[in-house]
JSON list of N, CA and C in Angstrom, two decimals:
[
{"chain": "A", "resi": 4, "resn": "UNK", "atom": "N", "xyz": [92.51, 95.73, 93.83]},
{"chain": "A", "resi": 4, "resn": "UNK", "atom": "CA", "xyz": [93.98, 95.62, 94.26]},
{"chain": "A", "resi": 4, "resn": "UNK", "atom": "C", "xyz": [94.15, 96.25, 95.47]},
{"chain": "A", "resi": 5, "resn": "UNK", "atom": "N", "xyz": [93.34, 97.48, 95.94]},
{"chain": "A", "resi": 5, "resn": "UNK", "atom": "CA", "xyz": [93.69, 98.20, 97.26]},
{"chain": "A", "resi": 5, "resn": "UNK", "atom": "C", "xyz": [93.50, 97.26, 98.34]},
{"chain": "A", "resi": 6, "resn": "UNK", "atom": "N", "xyz": [92.49, 96.44, 98.13]},
{"chain": "A", "resi": 6, "resn": "UNK", "atom": "CA", "xyz": [92.25, 95.47, 99.50]},
{"chain": "A", "resi": 6, "resn": "UNK", "atom": "C", "xyz": [93.56, 94.49, 99.67]},
{"chain": "A", "resi": 7, "resn": "UNK", "atom": "N", "xyz": [94.02, 93.92, 98.53]},
{"chain": "A", "resi": 7, "resn": "UNK", "atom": "CA", "xyz": [95.29, 93.17, 98.60]},
{"chain": "A", "resi": 7, "resn": "UNK", "atom": "C", "xyz": [96.35, 93.97, 99.18]},
{"chain": "A", "resi": 8, "resn": "UNK", "atom": "N", "xyz": [96.65, 95.13, 98.48]},
{"chain": "A", "resi": 8, "resn": "UNK", "atom": "CA", "xyz": [97.73, 95.93, 99.15]},
{"chain": "A", "resi": 8, "resn": "UNK", "atom": "C", "xyz": [97.63, 96.34, 100.50]},
{"chain": "A", "resi": 9, "resn": "UNK", "atom": "N", "xyz": [96.35, 96.58, 100.98]},
{"chain": "A", "resi": 9, "resn": "UNK", "atom": "CA", "xyz": [96.27, 96.84, 102.45]},
{"chain": "A", "resi": 9, "resn": "UNK", "atom": "C", "xyz": [96.70, 95.62, 103.27]},
{"chain": "A", "resi": 10, "resn": "UNK", "atom": "N", "xyz": [96.03, 94.49, 103.05]},
{"chain": "A", "resi": 10, "resn": "UNK", "atom": "CA", "xyz": [96.56, 93.18, 103.56]},
{"chain": "A", "resi": 10, "resn": "UNK", "atom": "C", "xyz": [98.11, 92.97, 103.58]},
{"chain": "A", "resi": 11, "resn": "UNK", "atom": "N", "xyz": [98.73, 93.28, 102.26]},
{"chain": "A", "resi": 11, "resn": "UNK", "atom": "CA", "xyz": [100.14, 92.95, 102.18]},
{"chain": "A", "resi": 11, "resn": "UNK", "atom": "C", "xyz": [100.80, 93.98, 103.20]},
{"chain": "A", "resi": 12, "resn": "UNK", "atom": "N", "xyz": [100.50, 95.26, 103.21]},
{"chain": "A", "resi": 12, "resn": "UNK", "atom": "CA", "xyz": [101.16, 96.10, 104.17]},
{"chain": "A", "resi": 12, "resn": "UNK", "atom": "C", "xyz": [101.00, 95.76, 105.47]},
{"chain": "A", "resi": 13, "resn": "UNK", "atom": "N", "xyz": [99.82, 95.26, 105.92]},
{"chain": "A", "resi": 13, "resn": "UNK", "atom": "CA", "xyz": [99.59, 94.67, 107.45]},
{"chain": "A", "resi": 13, "resn": "UNK", "atom": "C", "xyz": [100.60, 93.53, 107.63]},
{"chain": "A", "resi": 14, "resn": "UNK", "atom": "N", "xyz": [100.57, 92.51, 106.79]},
{"chain": "A", "resi": 14, "resn": "UNK", "atom": "CA", "xyz": [101.53, 91.50, 106.73]},
{"chain": "A", "resi": 14, "resn": "UNK", "atom": "C", "xyz": [102.90, 92.01, 107.02]},
{"chain": "A", "resi": 15, "resn": "UNK", "atom": "N", "xyz": [103.27, 92.86, 106.20]},
{"chain": "A", "resi": 15, "resn": "UNK", "atom": "CA", "xyz": [104.89, 93.15, 106.34]},
{"chain": "A", "resi": 15, "resn": "UNK", "atom": "C", "xyz": [104.93, 93.92, 107.67]},
{"chain": "A", "resi": 16, "resn": "UNK", "atom": "N", "xyz": [104.01, 94.69, 108.00]},
{"chain": "A", "resi": 16, "resn": "UNK", "atom": "CA", "xyz": [104.20, 95.28, 109.46]},
{"chain": "A", "resi": 16, "resn": "UNK", "atom": "C", "xyz": [104.22, 94.43, 110.69]},
{"chain": "A", "resi": 17, "resn": "UNK", "atom": "N", "xyz": [103.33, 93.35, 110.55]},
{"chain": "A", "resi": 17, "resn": "UNK", "atom": "CA", "xyz": [103.41, 92.28, 111.60]},
{"chain": "A", "resi": 17, "resn": "UNK", "atom": "C", "xyz": [104.71, 91.50, 111.53]},
{"chain": "A", "resi": 18, "resn": "UNK", "atom": "N", "xyz": [105.31, 91.26, 110.32]},
{"chain": "A", "resi": 18, "resn": "UNK", "atom": "CA", "xyz": [106.46, 90.70, 110.29]},
{"chain": "A", "resi": 18, "resn": "UNK", "atom": "C", "xyz": [107.71, 91.44, 110.69]},
{"chain": "A", "resi": 19, "resn": "UNK", "atom": "N", "xyz": [107.49, 92.88, 110.93]},
{"chain": "A", "resi": 19, "resn": "UNK", "atom": "CA", "xyz": [108.54, 93.74, 111.25]},
{"chain": "A", "resi": 19, "resn": "UNK", "atom": "C", "xyz": [109.35, 93.97, 110.17]},
{"chain": "A", "resi": 20, "resn": "UNK", "atom": "N", "xyz": [108.97, 93.94, 108.93]},
{"chain": "A", "resi": 20, "resn": "UNK", "atom": "CA", "xyz": [109.78, 94.17, 107.68]},
{"chain": "A", "resi": 20, "resn": "UNK", "atom": "C", "xyz": [109.53, 95.75, 107.23]},
{"chain": "A", "resi": 21, "resn": "UNK", "atom": "N", "xyz": [110.53, 96.53, 107.32]},
{"chain": "A", "resi": 21, "resn": "UNK", "atom": "CA", "xyz": [110.22, 97.74, 106.92]},
{"chain": "A", "resi": 21, "resn": "UNK", "atom": "C", "xyz": [110.17, 97.86, 105.36]},
{"chain": "A", "resi": 22, "resn": "UNK", "atom": "N", "xyz": [109.51, 99.02, 105.09]},
{"chain": "A", "resi": 22, "resn": "UNK", "atom": "CA", "xyz": [109.30, 99.31, 103.68]},
{"chain": "A", "resi": 22, "resn": "UNK", "atom": "C", "xyz": [110.48, 99.67, 103.02]},
{"chain": "A", "resi": 23, "resn": "UNK", "atom": "N", "xyz": [110.86, 99.17, 101.92]},
{"chain": "A", "resi": 23, "resn": "UNK", "atom": "CA", "xyz": [112.06, 99.49, 101.24]},
{"chain": "A", "resi": 23, "resn": "UNK", "atom": "C", "xyz": [111.79, 100.19, 99.88]},
{"chain": "A", "resi": 24, "resn": "UNK", "atom": "N", "xyz": [110.68, 100.76, 99.90]},
{"chain": "A", "resi": 24, "resn": "UNK", "atom": "CA", "xyz": [110.32, 101.72, 98.66]},
{"chain": "A", "resi": 24, "resn": "UNK", "atom": "C", "xyz": [109.83, 100.94, 97.47]},
{"chain": "A", "resi": 25, "resn": "UNK", "atom": "N", "xyz": [109.21, 99.84, 97.57]},
{"chain": "A", "resi": 25, "resn": "UNK", "atom": "CA", "xyz": [108.75, 98.91, 96.49]},
{"chain": "A", "resi": 25, "resn": "UNK", "atom": "C", "xyz": [107.54, 99.76, 95.99]},
{"chain": "A", "resi": 26, "resn": "UNK", "atom": "N", "xyz": [107.47, 99.40, 94.74]},
{"chain": "A", "resi": 26, "resn": "UNK", "atom": "CA", "xyz": [106.24, 99.79, 94.07]},
{"chain": "A", "resi": 26, "resn": "UNK", "atom": "C", "xyz": [105.50, 98.63, 93.20]},
{"chain": "A", "resi": 27, "resn": "UNK", "atom": "N", "xyz": [104.27, 98.45, 93.33]},
{"chain": "A", "resi": 27, "resn": "UNK", "atom": "CA", "xyz": [103.50, 97.47, 92.40]},
{"chain": "A", "resi": 27, "resn": "UNK", "atom": "C", "xyz": [102.85, 98.00, 91.32]},
{"chain": "A", "resi": 28, "resn": "UNK", "atom": "N", "xyz": [103.24, 97.36, 90.11]},
{"chain": "A", "resi": 28, "resn": "UNK", "atom": "CA", "xyz": [102.88, 97.98, 88.80]},
{"chain": "A", "resi": 28, "resn": "UNK", "atom": "C", "xyz": [102.03, 97.04, 88.15]},
{"chain": "A", "resi": 29, "resn": "UNK", "atom": "N", "xyz": [100.84, 97.41, 87.65]},
{"chain": "A", "resi": 29, "resn": "UNK", "atom": "CA", "xyz": [100.12, 96.24, 86.59]},
{"chain": "A", "resi": 29, "resn": "UNK", "atom": "C", "xyz": [100.47, 96.56, 85.16]},
{"chain": "A", "resi": 30, "resn": "UNK", "atom": "N", "xyz": [101.01, 95.43, 84.68]},
{"chain": "A", "resi": 30, "resn": "UNK", "atom": "CA", "xyz": [101.45, 95.36, 83.29]},
{"chain": "A", "resi": 30, "resn": "UNK", "atom": "C", "xyz": [101.04, 94.10, 82.58]},
{"chain": "A", "resi": 31, "resn": "UNK", "atom": "N", "xyz": [100.82, 94.23, 81.26]},
{"chain": "A", "resi": 31, "resn": "UNK", "atom": "CA", "xyz": [100.34, 93.10, 80.54]},
{"chain": "A", "resi": 31, "resn": "UNK", "atom": "C", "xyz": [101.60, 92.09, 80.39]},
{"chain": "A", "resi": 32, "resn": "UNK", "atom": "N", "xyz": [101.47, 90.99, 80.50]},
{"chain": "A", "resi": 32, "resn": "UNK", "atom": "CA", "xyz": [102.35, 89.95, 80.48]},
{"chain": "A", "resi": 32, "resn": "UNK", "atom": "C", "xyz": [102.48, 89.01, 81.55]},
{"chain": "A", "resi": 33, "resn": "UNK", "atom": "N", "xyz": [103.71, 88.78, 82.18]},
{"chain": "A", "resi": 33, "resn": "UNK", "atom": "CA", "xyz": [104.06, 87.88, 83.14]},
{"chain": "A", "resi": 33, "resn": "UNK", "atom": "C", "xyz": [104.29, 88.68, 84.39]},
{"chain": "A", "resi": 34, "resn": "UNK", "atom": "N", "xyz": [104.20, 87.98, 85.47]},
{"chain": "A", "resi": 34, "resn": "UNK", "atom": "CA", "xyz": [104.44, 88.71, 86.84]},
{"chain": "A", "resi": 34, "resn": "UNK", "atom": "C", "xyz": [105.98, 88.47, 87.25]},
{"chain": "A", "resi": 35, "resn": "UNK", "atom": "N", "xyz": [106.60, 89.25, 87.86]},
{"chain": "A", "resi": 35, "resn": "UNK", "atom": "CA", "xyz": [107.97, 89.21, 88.42]},
{"chain": "A", "resi": 35, "resn": "UNK", "atom": "C", "xyz": [108.57, 90.27, 88.74]},
{"chain": "A", "resi": 36, "resn": "UNK", "atom": "N", "xyz": [109.81, 90.26, 89.03]},
{"chain": "A", "resi": 36, "resn": "UNK", "atom": "CA", "xyz": [110.68, 91.41, 89.54]},
{"chain": "A", "resi": 36, "resn": "UNK", "atom": "C", "xyz": [111.97, 91.19, 88.60]},
{"chain": "A", "resi": 37, "resn": "UNK", "atom": "N", "xyz": [112.48, 92.38, 88.04]},
{"chain": "A", "resi": 37, "resn": "UNK", "atom": "CA", "xyz": [113.58, 92.39, 87.19]},
{"chain": "A", "resi": 37, "resn": "UNK", "atom": "C", "xyz": [114.84, 92.75, 88.21]},
{"chain": "A", "resi": 38, "resn": "UNK", "atom": "N", "xyz": [115.82, 91.96, 88.14]},
{"chain": "A", "resi": 38, "resn": "UNK", "atom": "CA", "xyz": [116.95, 92.10, 89.10]},
{"chain": "A", "resi": 38, "resn": "UNK", "atom": "C", "xyz": [117.69, 93.70, 88.92]},
{"chain": "A", "resi": 39, "resn": "UNK", "atom": "N", "xyz": [117.43, 94.20, 87.90]},
{"chain": "A", "resi": 39, "resn": "UNK", "atom": "CA", "xyz": [117.99, 95.56, 87.55]},
{"chain": "A", "resi": 39, "resn": "UNK", "atom": "C", "xyz": [117.36, 96.38, 88.22]},
{"chain": "A", "resi": 40, "resn": "UNK", "atom": "N", "xyz": [115.98, 96.25, 88.43]},
{"chain": "A", "resi": 40, "resn": "UNK", "atom": "CA", "xyz": [115.06, 97.25, 89.04]},
{"chain": "A", "resi": 40, "resn": "UNK", "atom": "C", "xyz": [114.28, 96.44, 90.21]},
{"chain": "A", "resi": 41, "resn": "UNK", "atom": "N", "xyz": [114.86, 96.17, 91.37]},
{"chain": "A", "resi": 41, "resn": "UNK", "atom": "CA", "xyz": [114.26, 95.35, 92.28]},
{"chain": "A", "resi": 41, "resn": "UNK", "atom": "C", "xyz": [113.17, 95.87, 93.00]},
{"chain": "A", "resi": 42, "resn": "UNK", "atom": "N", "xyz": [113.12, 97.30, 93.22]},
{"chain": "A", "resi": 42, "resn": "UNK", "atom": "CA", "xyz": [111.96, 97.75, 93.94]},
{"chain": "A", "resi": 42, "resn": "UNK", "atom": "C", "xyz": [110.59, 97.90, 93.03]},
{"chain": "A", "resi": 43, "resn": "UNK", "atom": "N", "xyz": [110.66, 97.52, 91.69]},
{"chain": "A", "resi": 43, "resn": "UNK", "atom": "CA", "xyz": [109.43, 97.46, 91.13]},
{"chain": "A", "resi": 43, "resn": "UNK", "atom": "C", "xyz": [108.99, 95.91, 90.86]},
{"chain": "A", "resi": 44, "resn": "UNK", "atom": "N", "xyz": [107.64, 95.71, 91.60]},
{"chain": "A", "resi": 44, "resn": "UNK", "atom": "CA", "xyz": [106.98, 94.54, 91.24]},
{"chain": "A", "resi": 44, "resn": "UNK", "atom": "C", "xyz": [105.90, 94.51, 90.29]},
{"chain": "A", "resi": 45, "resn": "UNK", "atom": "N", "xyz": [106.16, 93.78, 89.12]},
{"chain": "A", "resi": 45, "resn": "UNK", "atom": "CA", "xyz": [105.26, 93.77, 88.04]},
{"chain": "A", "resi": 45, "resn": "UNK", "atom": "C", "xyz": [104.31, 92.70, 88.30]},
{"chain": "A", "resi": 46, "resn": "UNK", "atom": "N", "xyz": [102.96, 92.99, 88.20]},
{"chain": "A", "resi": 46, "resn": "UNK", "atom": "CA", "xyz": [101.89, 92.00, 88.27]},
{"chain": "A", "resi": 46, "resn": "UNK", "atom": "C", "xyz": [101.08, 92.02, 86.98]},
{"chain": "A", "resi": 47, "resn": "UNK", "atom": "N", "xyz": [100.82, 90.73, 86.46]},
{"chain": "A", "resi": 47, "resn": "UNK", "atom": "CA", "xyz": [100.04, 90.81, 85.24]},
{"chain": "A", "resi": 47, "resn": "UNK", "atom": "C", "xyz": [98.69, 91.31, 85.33]},
{"chain": "A", "resi": 48, "resn": "UNK", "atom": "N", "xyz": [98.39, 92.41, 84.73]},
{"chain": "A", "resi": 48, "resn": "UNK", "atom": "CA", "xyz": [97.03, 93.25, 84.75]},
{"chain": "A", "resi": 48, "resn": "UNK", "atom": "C", "xyz": [95.92, 92.21, 84.52]},
{"chain": "A", "resi": 49, "resn": "UNK", "atom": "N", "xyz": [95.93, 91.22, 83.73]},
{"chain": "A", "resi": 49, "resn": "UNK", "atom": "CA", "xyz": [94.83, 90.27, 83.59]},
{"chain": "A", "resi": 49, "resn": "UNK", "atom": "C", "xyz": [94.39, 89.58, 84.83]},
{"chain": "A", "resi": 50, "resn": "UNK", "atom": "N", "xyz": [95.25, 89.24, 85.79]},
{"chain": "A", "resi": 50, "resn": "UNK", "atom": "CA", "xyz": [94.89, 88.72, 86.92]},
{"chain": "A", "resi": 50, "resn": "UNK", "atom": "C", "xyz": [94.03, 89.71, 87.70]},
{"chain": "A", "resi": 51, "resn": "UNK", "atom": "N", "xyz": [94.22, 91.11, 87.45]},
{"chain": "A", "resi": 51, "resn": "UNK", "atom": "CA", "xyz": [93.28, 92.11, 88.25]},
{"chain": "A", "resi": 51, "resn": "UNK", "atom": "C", "xyz": [92.18, 92.69, 87.50]},
{"chain": "A", "resi": 52, "resn": "UNK", "atom": "N", "xyz": [92.46, 93.01, 86.41]},
{"chain": "A", "resi": 52, "resn": "UNK", "atom": "CA", "xyz": [91.51, 93.86, 85.34]},
{"chain": "A", "resi": 52, "resn": "UNK", "atom": "C", "xyz": [91.00, 93.00, 84.19]},
{"chain": "A", "resi": 53, "resn": "UNK", "atom": "N", "xyz": [91.25, 91.85, 84.16]},
{"chain": "A", "resi": 53, "resn": "UNK", "atom": "CA", "xyz": [90.88, 90.79, 82.90]},
{"chain": "A", "resi": 53, "resn": "UNK", "atom": "C", "xyz": [89.51, 90.58, 83.04]},
{"chain": "A", "resi": 54, "resn": "UNK", "atom": "N", "xyz": [89.05, 89.67, 81.91]},
{"chain": "A", "resi": 54, "resn": "UNK", "atom": "CA", "xyz": [87.74, 89.17, 81.90]},
{"chain": "A", "resi": 54, "resn": "UNK", "atom": "C", "xyz": [87.52, 88.33, 83.36]},
{"chain": "A", "resi": 55, "resn": "UNK", "atom": "N", "xyz": [86.14, 88.22, 83.77]},
{"chain": "A", "resi": 55, "resn": "UNK", "atom": "CA", "xyz": [85.89, 87.58, 84.99]},
{"chain": "A", "resi": 55, "resn": "UNK", "atom": "C", "xyz": [86.59, 86.07, 84.97]},
{"chain": "A", "resi": 56, "resn": "UNK", "atom": "N", "xyz": [86.60, 85.40, 83.94]},
{"chain": "A", "resi": 56, "resn": "UNK", "atom": "CA", "xyz": [87.28, 84.09, 84.10]},
{"chain": "A", "resi": 56, "resn": "UNK", "atom": "C", "xyz": [88.87, 84.09, 84.15]},
{"chain": "A", "resi": 57, "resn": "UNK", "atom": "N", "xyz": [89.39, 85.34, 84.01]},
{"chain": "A", "resi": 57, "resn": "UNK", "atom": "CA", "xyz": [91.03, 85.31, 84.22]},
{"chain": "A", "resi": 57, "resn": "UNK", "atom": "C", "xyz": [91.09, 85.88, 85.49]},
{"chain": "A", "resi": 58, "resn": "UNK", "atom": "N", "xyz": [90.42, 86.53, 86.04]},
{"chain": "A", "resi": 58, "resn": "UNK", "atom": "CA", "xyz": [90.64, 87.11, 87.51]},
{"chain": "A", "resi": 58, "resn": "UNK", "atom": "C", "xyz": [90.75, 86.14, 88.59]},
{"chain": "A", "resi": 59, "resn": "UNK", "atom": "N", "xyz": [91.78, 86.46, 89.56]},
{"chain": "A", "resi": 59, "resn": "UNK", "atom": "CA", "xyz": [91.84, 85.67, 90.51]},
{"chain": "A", "resi": 59, "resn": "UNK", "atom": "C", "xyz": [91.49, 86.03, 91.84]},
{"chain": "A", "resi": 60, "resn": "UNK", "atom": "N", "xyz": [91.19, 85.33, 92.92]},
{"chain": "A", "resi": 60, "resn": "UNK", "atom": "CA", "xyz": [90.47, 85.64, 93.97]},
{"chain": "A", "resi": 60, "resn": "UNK", "atom": "C", "xyz": [91.59, 86.73, 94.77]},
{"chain": "A", "resi": 61, "resn": "UNK", "atom": "N", "xyz": [90.99, 87.59, 95.48]},
{"chain": "A", "resi": 61, "resn": "UNK", "atom": "CA", "xyz": [92.22, 88.74, 96.25]},
{"chain": "A", "resi": 61, "resn": "UNK", "atom": "C", "xyz": [93.00, 87.86, 97.17]},
{"chain": "A", "resi": 62, "resn": "UNK", "atom": "N", "xyz": [92.54, 86.94, 97.87]},
{"chain": "A", "resi": 62, "resn": "UNK", "atom": "CA", "xyz": [93.67, 86.10, 98.60]},
{"chain": "A", "resi": 62, "resn": "UNK", "atom": "C", "xyz": [94.79, 85.58, 97.82]},
{"chain": "A", "resi": 63, "resn": "UNK", "atom": "N", "xyz": [94.39, 85.06, 96.72]},
{"chain": "A", "resi": 63, "resn": "UNK", "atom": "CA", "xyz": [95.57, 84.55, 95.93]},
{"chain": "A", "resi": 63, "resn": "UNK", "atom": "C", "xyz": [96.26, 85.77, 95.36]},
{"chain": "A", "resi": 64, "resn": "UNK", "atom": "N", "xyz": [95.63, 86.87, 94.93]},
{"chain": "A", "resi": 64, "resn": "UNK", "atom": "CA", "xyz": [96.39, 88.08, 94.51]},
{"chain": "A", "resi": 64, "resn": "UNK", "atom": "C", "xyz": [97.45, 88.55, 95.67]},
{"chain": "A", "resi": 65, "resn": "UNK", "atom": "N", "xyz": [96.88, 88.38, 97.04]},
{"chain": "A", "resi": 65, "resn": "UNK", "atom": "CA", "xyz": [97.89, 88.72, 98.15]},
{"chain": "A", "resi": 65, "resn": "UNK", "atom": "C", "xyz": [99.11, 87.78, 98.00]},
{"chain": "A", "resi": 66, "resn": "UNK", "atom": "N", "xyz": [98.81, 86.64, 97.83]},
{"chain": "A", "resi": 66, "resn": "UNK", "atom": "CA", "xyz": [99.99, 85.40, 98.02]},
{"chain": "A", "resi": 66, "resn": "UNK", "atom": "C", "xyz": [101.12, 85.80, 96.73]},
{"chain": "A", "resi": 67, "resn": "UNK", "atom": "N", "xyz": [100.45, 86.00, 95.55]},
{"chain": "A", "resi": 67, "resn": "UNK", "atom": "CA", "xyz": [101.31, 86.42, 94.39]},
{"chain": "A", "resi": 67, "resn": "UNK", "atom": "C", "xyz": [102.04, 87.60, 94.50]},
{"chain": "A", "resi": 68, "resn": "UNK", "atom": "N", "xyz": [101.48, 88.79, 95.15]},
{"chain": "A", "resi": 68, "resn": "UNK", "atom": "CA", "xyz": [102.36, 89.95, 95.41]},
{"chain": "A", "resi": 68, "resn": "UNK", "atom": "C", "xyz": [103.46, 89.82, 96.35]},
{"chain": "A", "resi": 69, "resn": "UNK", "atom": "N", "xyz": [103.00, 89.04, 97.49]},
{"chain": "A", "resi": 69, "resn": "UNK", "atom": "CA", "xyz": [103.99, 88.56, 98.48]},
{"chain": "A", "resi": 69, "resn": "UNK", "atom": "C", "xyz": [105.06, 87.77, 98.05]},
{"chain": "A", "resi": 70, "resn": "UNK", "atom": "N", "xyz": [104.68, 86.91, 97.23]},
{"chain": "A", "resi": 70, "resn": "UNK", "atom": "CA", "xyz": [105.73, 86.01, 96.67]},
{"chain": "A", "resi": 70, "resn": "UNK", "atom": "C", "xyz": [106.75, 86.85, 95.81]},
{"chain": "A", "resi": 71, "resn": "UNK", "atom": "N", "xyz": [106.19, 87.75, 94.98]},
{"chain": "A", "resi": 71, "resn": "UNK", "atom": "CA", "xyz": [107.13, 88.70, 94.29]},
{"chain": "A", "resi": 71, "resn": "UNK", "atom": "C", "xyz": [107.82, 89.65, 94.95]},
{"chain": "A", "resi": 72, "resn": "UNK", "atom": "N", "xyz": [107.10, 90.22, 96.04]},
{"chain": "A", "resi": 72, "resn": "UNK", "atom": "CA", "xyz": [107.85, 91.11, 97.17]},
{"chain": "A", "resi": 72, "resn": "UNK", "atom": "C", "xyz": [109.05, 90.43, 97.64]},
{"chain": "A", "resi": 73, "resn": "UNK", "atom": "N", "xyz": [108.81, 89.06, 97.82]},
{"chain": "A", "resi": 73, "resn": "UNK", "atom": "CA", "xyz": [110.05, 88.41, 98.46]},
{"chain": "A", "resi": 73, "resn": "UNK", "atom": "C", "xyz": [111.27, 88.45, 97.51]},
{"chain": "A", "resi": 74, "resn": "UNK", "atom": "N", "xyz": [111.18, 88.14, 96.32]},
{"chain": "A", "resi": 74, "resn": "UNK", "atom": "CA", "xyz": [112.22, 88.42, 95.32]},
{"chain": "A", "resi": 74, "resn": "UNK", "atom": "C", "xyz": [112.77, 89.88, 95.45]},
{"chain": "A", "resi": 75, "resn": "UNK", "atom": "N", "xyz": [111.80, 90.84, 95.50]},
{"chain": "A", "resi": 75, "resn": "UNK", "atom": "CA", "xyz": [112.18, 92.32, 95.53]},
{"chain": "A", "resi": 75, "resn": "UNK", "atom": "C", "xyz": [113.20, 92.51, 96.77]},
{"chain": "A", "resi": 76, "resn": "UNK", "atom": "N", "xyz": [112.63, 92.02, 97.82]},
{"chain": "A", "resi": 76, "resn": "UNK", "atom": "CA", "xyz": [113.36, 92.30, 99.00]},
{"chain": "A", "resi": 76, "resn": "UNK", "atom": "C", "xyz": [114.64, 91.49, 98.87]},
{"chain": "A", "resi": 77, "resn": "UNK", "atom": "N", "xyz": [114.97, 90.34, 98.33]},
{"chain": "A", "resi": 77, "resn": "UNK", "atom": "CA", "xyz": [116.15, 89.50, 98.37]},
{"chain": "A", "resi": 77, "resn": "UNK", "atom": "C", "xyz": [117.14, 90.33, 97.24]},
{"chain": "A", "resi": 78, "resn": "UNK", "atom": "N", "xyz": [116.54, 90.90, 96.23]},
{"chain": "A", "resi": 78, "resn": "UNK", "atom": "CA", "xyz": [117.36, 91.53, 95.36]},
{"chain": "A", "resi": 78, "resn": "UNK", "atom": "C", "xyz": [117.99, 92.88, 95.65]},
{"chain": "A", "resi": 79, "resn": "UNK", "atom": "N", "xyz": [116.89, 93.55, 96.49]},
{"chain": "A", "resi": 79, "resn": "UNK", "atom": "CA", "xyz": [117.11, 94.72, 97.08]},
{"chain": "A", "resi": 79, "resn": "UNK", "atom": "C", "xyz": [118.46, 94.58, 98.21]}
]
């Protein structure tokens, strides 16, 4: 996940989007953003630390986190 987060920070910087204090949390279950807590982006931990067959490539992880950050940014 460090590689994906580095890439995401670089994409946000290039897009001139300032850091709004978001946090990425690995949790069991589904990925998403709770509108009540928009700064917390939850990512299903199976995508990152699951069995080899469950893990996704880091480039797909970048896309997933960016997608969820979009929700976080809009809720924020």
